[in-house]
XYZ file of C-alpha atoms in Angstrom:
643
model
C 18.614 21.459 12.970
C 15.456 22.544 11.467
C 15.511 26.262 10.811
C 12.783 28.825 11.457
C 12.155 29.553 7.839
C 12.786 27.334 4.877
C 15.818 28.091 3.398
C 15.862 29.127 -0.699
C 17.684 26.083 -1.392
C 15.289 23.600 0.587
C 12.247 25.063 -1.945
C 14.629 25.120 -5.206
C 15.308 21.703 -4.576
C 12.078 20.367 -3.999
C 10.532 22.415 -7.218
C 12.937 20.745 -8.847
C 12.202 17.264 -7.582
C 15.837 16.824 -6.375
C 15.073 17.707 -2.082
C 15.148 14.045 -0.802
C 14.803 15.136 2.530
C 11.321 16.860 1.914
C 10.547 15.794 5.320
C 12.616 18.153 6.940
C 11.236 20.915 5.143
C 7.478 19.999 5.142
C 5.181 18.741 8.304
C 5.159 19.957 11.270
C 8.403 20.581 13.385
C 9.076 21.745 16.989
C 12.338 24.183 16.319
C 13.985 26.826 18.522
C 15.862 30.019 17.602
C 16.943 32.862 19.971
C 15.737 30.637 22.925
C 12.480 30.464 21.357
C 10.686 27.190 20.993
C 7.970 27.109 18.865
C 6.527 25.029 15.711
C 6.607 25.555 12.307
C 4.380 24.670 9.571
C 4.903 23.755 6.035
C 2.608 22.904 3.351
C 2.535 22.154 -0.653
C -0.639 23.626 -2.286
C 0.234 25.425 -5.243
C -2.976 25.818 -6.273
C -4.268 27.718 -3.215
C -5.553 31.097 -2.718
C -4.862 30.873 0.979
C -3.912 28.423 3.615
C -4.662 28.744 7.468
C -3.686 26.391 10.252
C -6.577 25.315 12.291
C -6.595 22.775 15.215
C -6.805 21.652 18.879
C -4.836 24.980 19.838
C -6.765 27.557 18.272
C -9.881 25.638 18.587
C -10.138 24.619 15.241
C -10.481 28.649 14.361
C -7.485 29.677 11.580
C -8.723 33.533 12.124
C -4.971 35.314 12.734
C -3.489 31.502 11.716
C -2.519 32.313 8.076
C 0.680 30.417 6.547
C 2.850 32.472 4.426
C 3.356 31.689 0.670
C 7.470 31.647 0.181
C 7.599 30.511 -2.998
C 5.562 31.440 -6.497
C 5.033 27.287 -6.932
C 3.127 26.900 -3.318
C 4.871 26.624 -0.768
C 3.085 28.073 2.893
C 4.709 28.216 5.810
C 3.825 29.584 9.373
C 5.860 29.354 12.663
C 3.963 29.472 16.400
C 6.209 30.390 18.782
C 4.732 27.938 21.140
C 5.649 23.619 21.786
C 2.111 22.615 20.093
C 3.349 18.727 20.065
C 0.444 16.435 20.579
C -1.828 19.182 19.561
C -3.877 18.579 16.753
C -4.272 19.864 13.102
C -5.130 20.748 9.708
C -4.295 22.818 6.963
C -7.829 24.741 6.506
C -7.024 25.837 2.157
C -9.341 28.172 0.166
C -9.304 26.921 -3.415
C -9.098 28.611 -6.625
C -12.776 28.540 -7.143
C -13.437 30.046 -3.449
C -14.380 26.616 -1.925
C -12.536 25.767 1.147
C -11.407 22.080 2.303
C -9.755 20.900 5.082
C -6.645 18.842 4.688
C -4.475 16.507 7.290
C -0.809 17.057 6.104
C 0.900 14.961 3.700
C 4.225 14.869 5.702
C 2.365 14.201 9.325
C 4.354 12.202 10.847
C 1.142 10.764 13.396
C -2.442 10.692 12.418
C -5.545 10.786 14.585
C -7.105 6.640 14.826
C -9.309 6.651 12.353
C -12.149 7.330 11.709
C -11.085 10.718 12.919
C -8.638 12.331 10.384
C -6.543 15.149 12.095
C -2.818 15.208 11.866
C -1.179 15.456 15.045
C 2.363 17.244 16.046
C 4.518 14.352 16.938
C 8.387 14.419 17.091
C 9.830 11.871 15.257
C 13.371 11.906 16.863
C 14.237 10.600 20.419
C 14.216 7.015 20.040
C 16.953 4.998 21.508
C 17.943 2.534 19.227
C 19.853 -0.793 19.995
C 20.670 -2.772 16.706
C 24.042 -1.626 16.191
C 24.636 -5.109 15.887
C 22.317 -6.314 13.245
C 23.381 -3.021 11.215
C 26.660 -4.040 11.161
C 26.281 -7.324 9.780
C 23.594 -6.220 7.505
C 25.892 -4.205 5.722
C 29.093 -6.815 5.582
C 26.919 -9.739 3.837
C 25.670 -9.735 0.311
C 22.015 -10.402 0.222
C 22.504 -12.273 -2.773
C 24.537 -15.137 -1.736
C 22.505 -15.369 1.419
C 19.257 -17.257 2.717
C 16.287 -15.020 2.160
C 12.787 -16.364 3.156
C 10.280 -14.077 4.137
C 7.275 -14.473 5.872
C 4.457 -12.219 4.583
C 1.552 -10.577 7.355
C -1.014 -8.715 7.882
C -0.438 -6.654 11.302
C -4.181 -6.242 12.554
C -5.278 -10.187 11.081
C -2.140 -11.992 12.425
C -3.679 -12.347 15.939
C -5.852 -10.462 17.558
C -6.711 -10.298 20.920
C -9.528 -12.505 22.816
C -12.072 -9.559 22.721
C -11.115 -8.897 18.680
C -9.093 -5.946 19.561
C -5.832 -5.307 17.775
C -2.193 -6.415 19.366
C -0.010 -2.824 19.754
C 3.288 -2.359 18.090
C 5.137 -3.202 21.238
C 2.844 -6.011 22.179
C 3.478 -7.412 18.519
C 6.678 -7.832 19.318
C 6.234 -10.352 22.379
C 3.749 -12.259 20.072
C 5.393 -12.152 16.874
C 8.967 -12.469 16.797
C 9.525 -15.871 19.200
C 6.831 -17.496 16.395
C 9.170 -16.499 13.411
C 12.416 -17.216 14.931
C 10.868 -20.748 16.020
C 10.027 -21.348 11.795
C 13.699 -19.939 10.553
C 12.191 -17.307 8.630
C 14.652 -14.438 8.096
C 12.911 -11.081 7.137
C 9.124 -10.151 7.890
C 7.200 -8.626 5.455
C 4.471 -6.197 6.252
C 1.410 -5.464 4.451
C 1.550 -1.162 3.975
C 1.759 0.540 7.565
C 1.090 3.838 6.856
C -2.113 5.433 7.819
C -5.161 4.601 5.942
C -8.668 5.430 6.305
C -10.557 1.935 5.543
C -9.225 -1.260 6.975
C -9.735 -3.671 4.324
C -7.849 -1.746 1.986
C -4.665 -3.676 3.418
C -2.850 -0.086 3.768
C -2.743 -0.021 0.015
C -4.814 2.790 0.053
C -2.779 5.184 2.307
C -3.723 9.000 3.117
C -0.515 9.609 5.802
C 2.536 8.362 3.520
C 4.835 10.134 6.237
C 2.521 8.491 9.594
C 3.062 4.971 10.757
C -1.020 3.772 11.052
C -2.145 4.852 14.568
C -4.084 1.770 14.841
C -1.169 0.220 17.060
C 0.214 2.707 18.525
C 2.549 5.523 18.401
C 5.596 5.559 15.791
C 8.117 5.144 18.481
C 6.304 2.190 19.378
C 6.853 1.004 15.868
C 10.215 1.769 16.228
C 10.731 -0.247 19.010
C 8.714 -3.389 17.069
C 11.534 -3.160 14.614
C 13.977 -2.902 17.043
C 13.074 -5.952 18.498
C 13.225 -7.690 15.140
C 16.297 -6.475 14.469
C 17.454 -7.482 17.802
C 16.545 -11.106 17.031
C 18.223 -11.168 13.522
C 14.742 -10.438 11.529
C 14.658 -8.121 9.079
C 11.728 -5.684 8.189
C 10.363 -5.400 5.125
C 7.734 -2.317 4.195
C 5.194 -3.308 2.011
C 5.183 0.425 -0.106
C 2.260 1.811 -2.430
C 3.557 4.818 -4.265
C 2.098 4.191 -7.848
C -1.631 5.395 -6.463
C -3.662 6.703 -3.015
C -6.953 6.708 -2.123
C -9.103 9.563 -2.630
C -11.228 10.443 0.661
C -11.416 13.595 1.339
C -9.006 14.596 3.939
C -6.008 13.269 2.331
C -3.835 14.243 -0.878
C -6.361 13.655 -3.352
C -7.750 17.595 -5.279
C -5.563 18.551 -2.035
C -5.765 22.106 -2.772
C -9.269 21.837 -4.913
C -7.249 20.981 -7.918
C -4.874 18.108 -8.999
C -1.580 18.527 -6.947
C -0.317 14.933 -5.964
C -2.295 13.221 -9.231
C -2.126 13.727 -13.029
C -4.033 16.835 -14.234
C -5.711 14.689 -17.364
C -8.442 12.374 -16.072
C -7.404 9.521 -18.140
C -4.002 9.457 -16.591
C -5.152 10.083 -13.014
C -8.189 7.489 -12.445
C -7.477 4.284 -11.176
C -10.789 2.333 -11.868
C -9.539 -1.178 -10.851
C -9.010 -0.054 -7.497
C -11.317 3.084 -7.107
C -7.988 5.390 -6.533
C -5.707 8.154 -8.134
C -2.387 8.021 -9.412
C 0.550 9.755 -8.655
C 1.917 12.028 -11.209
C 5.148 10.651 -11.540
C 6.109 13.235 -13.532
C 5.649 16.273 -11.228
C 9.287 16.962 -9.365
C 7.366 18.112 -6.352
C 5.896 14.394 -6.188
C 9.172 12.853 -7.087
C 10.169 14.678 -3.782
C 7.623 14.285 -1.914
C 8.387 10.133 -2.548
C 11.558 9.387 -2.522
C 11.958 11.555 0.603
C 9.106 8.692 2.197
C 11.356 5.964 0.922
C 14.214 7.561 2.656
C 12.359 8.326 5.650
C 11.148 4.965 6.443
C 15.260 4.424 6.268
C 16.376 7.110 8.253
C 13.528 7.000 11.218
C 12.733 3.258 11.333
C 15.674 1.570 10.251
C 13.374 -0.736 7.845
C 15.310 -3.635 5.789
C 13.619 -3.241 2.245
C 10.608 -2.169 0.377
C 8.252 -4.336 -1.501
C 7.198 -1.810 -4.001
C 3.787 -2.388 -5.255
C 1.443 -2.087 -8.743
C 4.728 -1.539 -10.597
C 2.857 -2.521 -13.550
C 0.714 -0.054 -12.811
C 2.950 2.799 -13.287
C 4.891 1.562 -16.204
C 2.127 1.286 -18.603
C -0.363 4.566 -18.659
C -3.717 3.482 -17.663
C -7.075 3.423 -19.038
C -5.225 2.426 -22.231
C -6.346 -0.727 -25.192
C -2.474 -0.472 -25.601
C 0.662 -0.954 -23.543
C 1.665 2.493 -23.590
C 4.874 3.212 -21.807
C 4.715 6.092 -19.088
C 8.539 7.861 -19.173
C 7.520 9.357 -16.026
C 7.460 6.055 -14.219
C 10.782 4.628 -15.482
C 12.728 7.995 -14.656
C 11.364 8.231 -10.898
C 11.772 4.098 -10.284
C 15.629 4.710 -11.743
C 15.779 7.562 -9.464
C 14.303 6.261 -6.740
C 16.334 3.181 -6.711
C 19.686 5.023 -7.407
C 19.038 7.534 -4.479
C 17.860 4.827 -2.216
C 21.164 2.776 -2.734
C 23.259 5.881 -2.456
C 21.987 6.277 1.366
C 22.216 2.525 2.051
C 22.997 0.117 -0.441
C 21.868 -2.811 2.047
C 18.520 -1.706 1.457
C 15.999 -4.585 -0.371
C 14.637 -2.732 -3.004
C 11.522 -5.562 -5.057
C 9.445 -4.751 -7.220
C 5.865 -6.298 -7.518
C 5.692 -6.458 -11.175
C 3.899 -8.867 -13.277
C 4.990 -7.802 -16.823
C 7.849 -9.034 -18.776
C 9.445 -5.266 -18.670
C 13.356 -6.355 -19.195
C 16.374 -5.744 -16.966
C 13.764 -4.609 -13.687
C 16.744 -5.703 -11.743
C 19.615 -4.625 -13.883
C 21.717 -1.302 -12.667
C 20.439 1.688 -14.207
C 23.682 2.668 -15.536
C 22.817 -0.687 -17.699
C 19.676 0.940 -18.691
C 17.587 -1.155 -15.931
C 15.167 -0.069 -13.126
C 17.594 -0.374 -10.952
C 15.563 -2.473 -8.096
C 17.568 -5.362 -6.943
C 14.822 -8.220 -6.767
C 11.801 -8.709 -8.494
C 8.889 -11.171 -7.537
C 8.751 -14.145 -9.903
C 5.122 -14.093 -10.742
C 5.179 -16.114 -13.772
C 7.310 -19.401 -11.827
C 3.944 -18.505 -8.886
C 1.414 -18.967 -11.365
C 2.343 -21.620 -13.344
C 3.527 -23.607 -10.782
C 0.037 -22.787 -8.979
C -1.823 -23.865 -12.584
C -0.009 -27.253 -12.582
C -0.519 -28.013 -9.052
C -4.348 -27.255 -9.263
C -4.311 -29.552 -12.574
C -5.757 -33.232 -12.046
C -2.395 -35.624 -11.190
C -3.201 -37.770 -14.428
C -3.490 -34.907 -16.658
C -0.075 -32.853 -15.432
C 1.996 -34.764 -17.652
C 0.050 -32.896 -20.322
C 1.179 -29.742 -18.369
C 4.755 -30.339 -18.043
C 5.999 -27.445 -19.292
C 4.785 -25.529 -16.318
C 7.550 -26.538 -14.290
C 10.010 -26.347 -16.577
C 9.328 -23.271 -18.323
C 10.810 -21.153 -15.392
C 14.091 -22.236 -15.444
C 14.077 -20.697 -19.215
C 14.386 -17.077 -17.647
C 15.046 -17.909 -14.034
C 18.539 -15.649 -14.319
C 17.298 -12.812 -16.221
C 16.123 -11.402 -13.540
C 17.271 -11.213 -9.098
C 13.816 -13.379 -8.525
C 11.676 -14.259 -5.088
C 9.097 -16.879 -5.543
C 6.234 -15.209 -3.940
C 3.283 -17.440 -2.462
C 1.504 -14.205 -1.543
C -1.804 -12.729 -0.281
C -2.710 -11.794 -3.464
C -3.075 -15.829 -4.030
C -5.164 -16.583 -0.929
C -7.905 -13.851 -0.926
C -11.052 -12.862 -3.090
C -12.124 -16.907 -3.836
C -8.917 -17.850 -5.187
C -8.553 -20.515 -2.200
C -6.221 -21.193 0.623
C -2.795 -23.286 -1.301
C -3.947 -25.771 0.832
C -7.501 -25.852 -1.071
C -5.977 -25.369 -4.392
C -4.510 -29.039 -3.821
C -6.694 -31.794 -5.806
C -7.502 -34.903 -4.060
C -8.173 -36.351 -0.599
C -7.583 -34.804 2.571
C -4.457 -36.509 2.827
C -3.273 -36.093 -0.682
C -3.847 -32.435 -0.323
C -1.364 -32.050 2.519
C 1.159 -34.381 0.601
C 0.615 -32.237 -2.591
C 1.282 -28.656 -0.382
C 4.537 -30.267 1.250
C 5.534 -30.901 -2.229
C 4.864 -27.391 -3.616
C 7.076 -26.371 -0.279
C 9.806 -28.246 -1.028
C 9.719 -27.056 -4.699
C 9.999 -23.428 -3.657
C 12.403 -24.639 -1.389
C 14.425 -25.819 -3.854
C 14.223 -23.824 -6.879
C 16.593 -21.229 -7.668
C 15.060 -17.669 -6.237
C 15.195 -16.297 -2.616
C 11.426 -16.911 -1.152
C 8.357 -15.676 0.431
C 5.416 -17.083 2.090
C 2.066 -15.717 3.104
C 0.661 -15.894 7.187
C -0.963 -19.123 7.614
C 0.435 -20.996 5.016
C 3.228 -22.229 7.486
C 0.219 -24.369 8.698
C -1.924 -25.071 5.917
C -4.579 -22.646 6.855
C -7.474 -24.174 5.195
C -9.621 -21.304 4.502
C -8.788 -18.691 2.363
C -7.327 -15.067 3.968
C -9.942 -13.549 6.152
C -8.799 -9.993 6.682
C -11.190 -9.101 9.429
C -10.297 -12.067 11.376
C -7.175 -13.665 13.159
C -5.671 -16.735 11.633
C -7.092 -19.980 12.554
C -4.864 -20.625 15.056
C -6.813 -23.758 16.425
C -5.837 -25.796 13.294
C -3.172 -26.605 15.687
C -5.187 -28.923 17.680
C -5.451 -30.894 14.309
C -2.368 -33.758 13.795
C -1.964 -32.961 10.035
C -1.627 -29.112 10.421
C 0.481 -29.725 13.539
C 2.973 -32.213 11.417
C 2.847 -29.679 8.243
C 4.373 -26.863 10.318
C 7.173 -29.244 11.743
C 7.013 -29.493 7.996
C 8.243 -26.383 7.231
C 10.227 -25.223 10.109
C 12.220 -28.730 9.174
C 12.610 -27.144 5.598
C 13.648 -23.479 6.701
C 16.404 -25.290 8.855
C 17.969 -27.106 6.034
C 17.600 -24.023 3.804
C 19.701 -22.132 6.078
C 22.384 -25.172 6.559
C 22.720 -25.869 2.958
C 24.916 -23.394 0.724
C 23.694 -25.218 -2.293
C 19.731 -23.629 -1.933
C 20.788 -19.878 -1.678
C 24.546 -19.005 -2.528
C 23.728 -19.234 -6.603
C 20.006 -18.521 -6.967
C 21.527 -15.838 -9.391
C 23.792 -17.847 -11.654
C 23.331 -20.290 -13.990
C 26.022 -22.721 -12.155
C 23.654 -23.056 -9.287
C 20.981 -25.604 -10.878
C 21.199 -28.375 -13.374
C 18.621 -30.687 -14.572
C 19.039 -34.589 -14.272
C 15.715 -35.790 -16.122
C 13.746 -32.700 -17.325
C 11.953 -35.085 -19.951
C 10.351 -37.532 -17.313
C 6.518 -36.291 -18.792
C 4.662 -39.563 -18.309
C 5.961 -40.265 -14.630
C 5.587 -36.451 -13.548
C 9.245 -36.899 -11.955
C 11.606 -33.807 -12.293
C 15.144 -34.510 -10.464
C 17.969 -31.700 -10.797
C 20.797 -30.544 -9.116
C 21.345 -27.597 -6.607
C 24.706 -26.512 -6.429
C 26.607 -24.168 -3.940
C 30.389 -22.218 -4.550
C 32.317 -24.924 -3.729
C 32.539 -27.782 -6.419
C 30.782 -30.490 -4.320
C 28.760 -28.691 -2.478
C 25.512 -29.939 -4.050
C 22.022 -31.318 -3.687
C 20.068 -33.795 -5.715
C 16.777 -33.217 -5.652
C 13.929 -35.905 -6.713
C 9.971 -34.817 -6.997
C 7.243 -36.571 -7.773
C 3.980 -34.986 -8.930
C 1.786 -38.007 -8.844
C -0.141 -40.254 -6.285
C 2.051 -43.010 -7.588
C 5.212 -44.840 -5.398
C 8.730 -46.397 -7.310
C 10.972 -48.765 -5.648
C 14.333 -48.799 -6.991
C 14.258 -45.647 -9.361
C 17.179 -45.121 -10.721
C 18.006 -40.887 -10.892
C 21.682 -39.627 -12.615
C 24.230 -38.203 -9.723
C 27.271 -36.136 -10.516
C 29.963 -37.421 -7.765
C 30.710 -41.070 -6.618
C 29.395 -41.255 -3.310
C 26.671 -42.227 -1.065
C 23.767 -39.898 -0.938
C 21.765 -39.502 2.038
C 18.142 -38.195 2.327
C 18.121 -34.944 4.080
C 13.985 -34.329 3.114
C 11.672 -36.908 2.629
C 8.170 -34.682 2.335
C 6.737 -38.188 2.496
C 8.040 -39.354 6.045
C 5.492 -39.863 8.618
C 6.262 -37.133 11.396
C 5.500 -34.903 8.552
C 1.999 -36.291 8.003
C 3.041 -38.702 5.060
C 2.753 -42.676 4.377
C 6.493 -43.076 5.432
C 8.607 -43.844 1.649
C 11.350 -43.170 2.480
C 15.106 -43.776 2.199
C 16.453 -44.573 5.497
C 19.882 -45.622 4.906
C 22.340 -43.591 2.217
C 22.296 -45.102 -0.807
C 25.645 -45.237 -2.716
C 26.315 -44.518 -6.226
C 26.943 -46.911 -9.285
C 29.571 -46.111 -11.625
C 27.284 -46.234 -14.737
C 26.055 -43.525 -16.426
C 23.139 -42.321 -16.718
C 20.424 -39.045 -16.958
C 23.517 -37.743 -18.663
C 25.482 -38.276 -15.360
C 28.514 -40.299 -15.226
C 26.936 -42.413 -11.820
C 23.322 -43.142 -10.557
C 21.915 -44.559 -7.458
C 18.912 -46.492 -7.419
C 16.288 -44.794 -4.853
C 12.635 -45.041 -3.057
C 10.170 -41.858 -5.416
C 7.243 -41.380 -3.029
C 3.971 -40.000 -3.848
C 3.297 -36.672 -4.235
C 6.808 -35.931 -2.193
C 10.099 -34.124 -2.825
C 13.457 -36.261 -1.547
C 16.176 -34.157 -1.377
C 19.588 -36.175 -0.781
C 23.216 -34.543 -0.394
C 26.748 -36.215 -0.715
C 28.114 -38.018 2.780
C 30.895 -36.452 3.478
C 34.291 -38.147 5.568
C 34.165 -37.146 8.573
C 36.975 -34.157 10.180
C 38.430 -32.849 6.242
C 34.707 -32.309 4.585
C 35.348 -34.297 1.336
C 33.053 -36.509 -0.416
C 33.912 -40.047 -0.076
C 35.139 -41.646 -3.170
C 35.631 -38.058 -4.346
C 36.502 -37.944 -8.065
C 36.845 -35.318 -10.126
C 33.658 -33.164 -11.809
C 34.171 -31.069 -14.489
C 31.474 -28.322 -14.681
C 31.149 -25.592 -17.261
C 31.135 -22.651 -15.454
C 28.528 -19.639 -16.815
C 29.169 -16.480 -15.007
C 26.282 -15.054 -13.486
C 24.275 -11.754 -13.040
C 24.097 -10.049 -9.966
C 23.928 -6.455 -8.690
């Protein structure tokens, strides 16, 4: 129940950074006392010489609408004993200097459709949810030893409507959610969703932290989008900017004529890469003011995870020659992190961060950050530089594949092909691939089948399921009529045939953490461009050999190193022909010689198409599940690190 007042321990706690339901206290809330219904208003300008209310009920007039001030640090509040929801408003605030702006609320929790700018009274509560189910399981499974693919969007470029007009939340979820159950995928991930002024900023520059964007509808209509996921066994993931925020004039930045939400010293407050301001990470009030968000998104929306972005960005201080640390930054990510996990410790908590800052992932009681994934951008960019390298010249490149597996465990890694690699005249992956219009196709279904396959849970832009050939055009829907092309068409059976196997197969997913899940065969292959290695699962022979082939060139009878006596059939063959390849590959199992080689006590002698992955698993007896000609495998066993 939210009171009339704000109690003395609400405003204690939130000037001391510690009130991680800010929410509750701040924003705009329809209460009752003494059979009295009315709203209440509470605002954060601490800098203020007076704040009225102004809006579609006093028309726009804050004469007789002055908030109180309740606490020395700047807190305002005002209660109208009348139901003002849907009404319209803004805090009206006379600076220090005498100037007066008007502000939308930082804790709205529904924004006018831009371009218009006015919070609006909304109440959050009501919705009926109905994924008991999906909560349940979420929280009896271990992420970790799981299958986690995720398919990265844009809401308003996915598809759009036939007159260019956006899909609604609700509408969304009739489009959306048969297309990513059809591929396998198992958690969306969507680009920021709260409100934000200019479209092409992705939501990364966001002025309504606390409003789910109005540009699809209401927020129970987002609630019931991710109801419907949930409903379907698809988690959510927020894509979540609370390093920086854009500066227009309605929204947090100078929000009461001086720096509030940003740093006070220029240096540390300008963002000049992406026109924006930083968040003073050091300011309790802020610290509140965003770990309540993260916990909101929780509480109201049920969302799955967070993709926090610009880490980077708010370890190091900006504007900086040097790498200079920010304390600030570590202590609210720890904190952040730890509070997160103490509401729900289901909750996917990755950080976007392309430095080599140790132990992101690591408990902070360990001294970590305390996030439980981390994108893998140095495995996306080398493996990105060696496919975009001539074929004949990559063997003068091998170390960018194998450099990865170096410092694949020192970290809870996704492999991120991202929108951040398709955008800005980097190139569609497709159109990063060298060669003919064939070989490009044969090269992406490669690079697939490598992420597939390499140890790290995974994530993969909108379009690429297809081989969009142009890069990301934000204003624009996908290029859905690639589909009426064969090779696009046989790509995404492609890829839906790859997310099926990923989810069948223990071995890709149940030790992408440990050091016992992967093991090369031929790391050393330079000249040939042929990797092969093992995947491994819990169970001792519950494996995957795995054979790729970075050149245009075909081998008959290659002979690859296999840990158990048996025949090995070929589960992927990136180069069979209902895929869109030239058809090498190996139809019938092909069974094991007891001669060593690759290091491996057996081999088999196989098929190594061109620019194709094979991936071939152990046949098994049929009815008890053991390999045939089972002997035993000794394997040294390297504990691994997970949360």
């Amino acid at each position: 129940m939210i009171a009339v007042s704000p109690t003395d321990l609400e405003i204690y706690l939130f000037h001391e950074g510690s009130l991680y339901k800010s929410y509750e206290l701040f924003g705009a809330h329809v209460v009752e006392q003494n059979d009295v219904v009315g709203t209440r208003f509470c605002v954060w300008a601490p800098h203020a010489r007076q704040v009225r209310l102004v809006g579609s009920f006093n028309e726009w007039n804050g004469t007789n609408f002055n908030l109180v001030k309740v606490s020395d640090q700047g807190v305002w509040t005002i209660f109208i004993p009348e139901n003002l929801e849907g009404h319209l408003y803004k805090y009206e605030i006379t600076t220090n200097d005498g100037n007066v702006v008007l502000k939308a609320d930082p804790y709205a929790f529904y924004s006018e459709l831009r371009p218009r700018t006015a919070s609006i009274v909304y109440n959050i509560k009501g919705y009926q949810w109905n994924d008991q189910t999906w909560r349940r399981k979420k929280q009896r499974k271990r992420i970790y030893d799981q299958p986690l693919f995720i398919y990265e969007l844009h809401f308003g470029s996915w598809k759009k409507k036939e007159d260019g007009s956006f899909y609604t939340y609700r509408e969304m979820a009739d489009e959306l959610i048969p297309y990513v159950i059809e591929h396998g995928f198992t958690h969306i991930e969507l680009l920021p969703l709260v409100e934000h002024p200019f479209d092409r900023s992705w939501g990364y520059q966001g002025t309504g932290y606390y409003s789910a964007t109005s540009r699809y509808g209401t927020p129970h209509d987002f609630m019931h989008f991710i109801d419907r996921c949930h409903q379907a066994g698809i988690g959510v993931i927020l894509d979540w900017v609370p390093g920086h925020f854009c500066k227009d004039a309605h929204g947090l930045y100078m929000f009461d004529g001086a720096p509030t939400y940003e740093y006070a010293n220029m240096q540390d407050r300008e963002n000049h890469v992406w026109g924006t301001a930083n968040f003073d990470l050091g300011r309790p009030e802020v610290r509140s003011f965003l770990i309540s968000n993260a916990l909101f998104w929780i509480e109201y929306f049920h969302i799955d995870g967070f993709r926090v972005d610009a880490v980077a960005n708010m370890l190091y201080w900006p504007n900086s020659d040097v790498a200079h640390k920010n304390p600030y930054a570590v202590q609210f990510l720890q904190k952040l992190n730890e509070t997160v996990f103490a509401y729900d410790p289901s909750i996917l908590m990755i950080a976007e961060d392309s430095t080599e800052w140790p132990l992101v992932t690591a408990p902070t009681y360990n001294g970590g950050l305390g996030f439980n994934y981390k994108w893998n951008m140095g495995w996306m960019n080398d493996i990105l530089t060696y496919m975009e390298t001539a074929p004949e010249r990559r063997k003068y490149a091998h170390n960018k594949v194998t450099f990865s597996l170096l410092y694949a465990y020192s970290e809870n890694f996704i492999l991120p092909f991202s929108h951040d690699e398709v955008v800005h005249g980097k190139k569609s992956l497709l159109n990063k691939m060298p060669g003919t219009y064939e070989e490009k196709f044969a090269q992406l279904r490669l690079l697939y089948g490598y992420l597939l396959t390499h140890p790290g849970k995974k994530l993969l832009f909108m379009g690429g399921e297809f081989a969009q050939f142009d890069e990301w055009k934000d204003l624009e829907q996908l290029d859905w009529m690639l589909f009426d092309f064969e090779m696009h068409q046989k790509i995404n059976v492609y890829v839906k045939e790859l997310l099926k196997w990923y989810k069948r197969c223990k071995s890709l997913y149940e030790l992408d953490h440990s050091p016992d899940g992967f093991e090369w065969i031929d790391v050393h292959n330079a000249e040939q461009s042929i990797f092969s290695f093992v995947r491994r699962g819990k169970k001792e022979n519950d494996l995957l050999v795995v054979v790729c082939n970075f050149t245009n060139k075909v081998y008959h009878d290659y002979k690859v190193g296999v840990p158990l006596f048996a025949k090995y059939r070929e589960i992927i063959n990136s180069d069979a022909a209902k895929f869109g390849g030239w058809g090498n590959v190996n139809a019938k199992p092909v069974a094991a010689v007891k001669e060593p080689f690759h290091g491996k006590p057996y081999h088999i002698r196989m098929t190594v198409p061109p620019f194709a992955i094979s991936i071939l698993r152990p046949v098994k007896k049929r009815g008890d599940g053991s390999i045939d000609g089972k002997e035993k495998v000794h394997r040294h066993v390297i504990g691994g690190r997970t949360r």
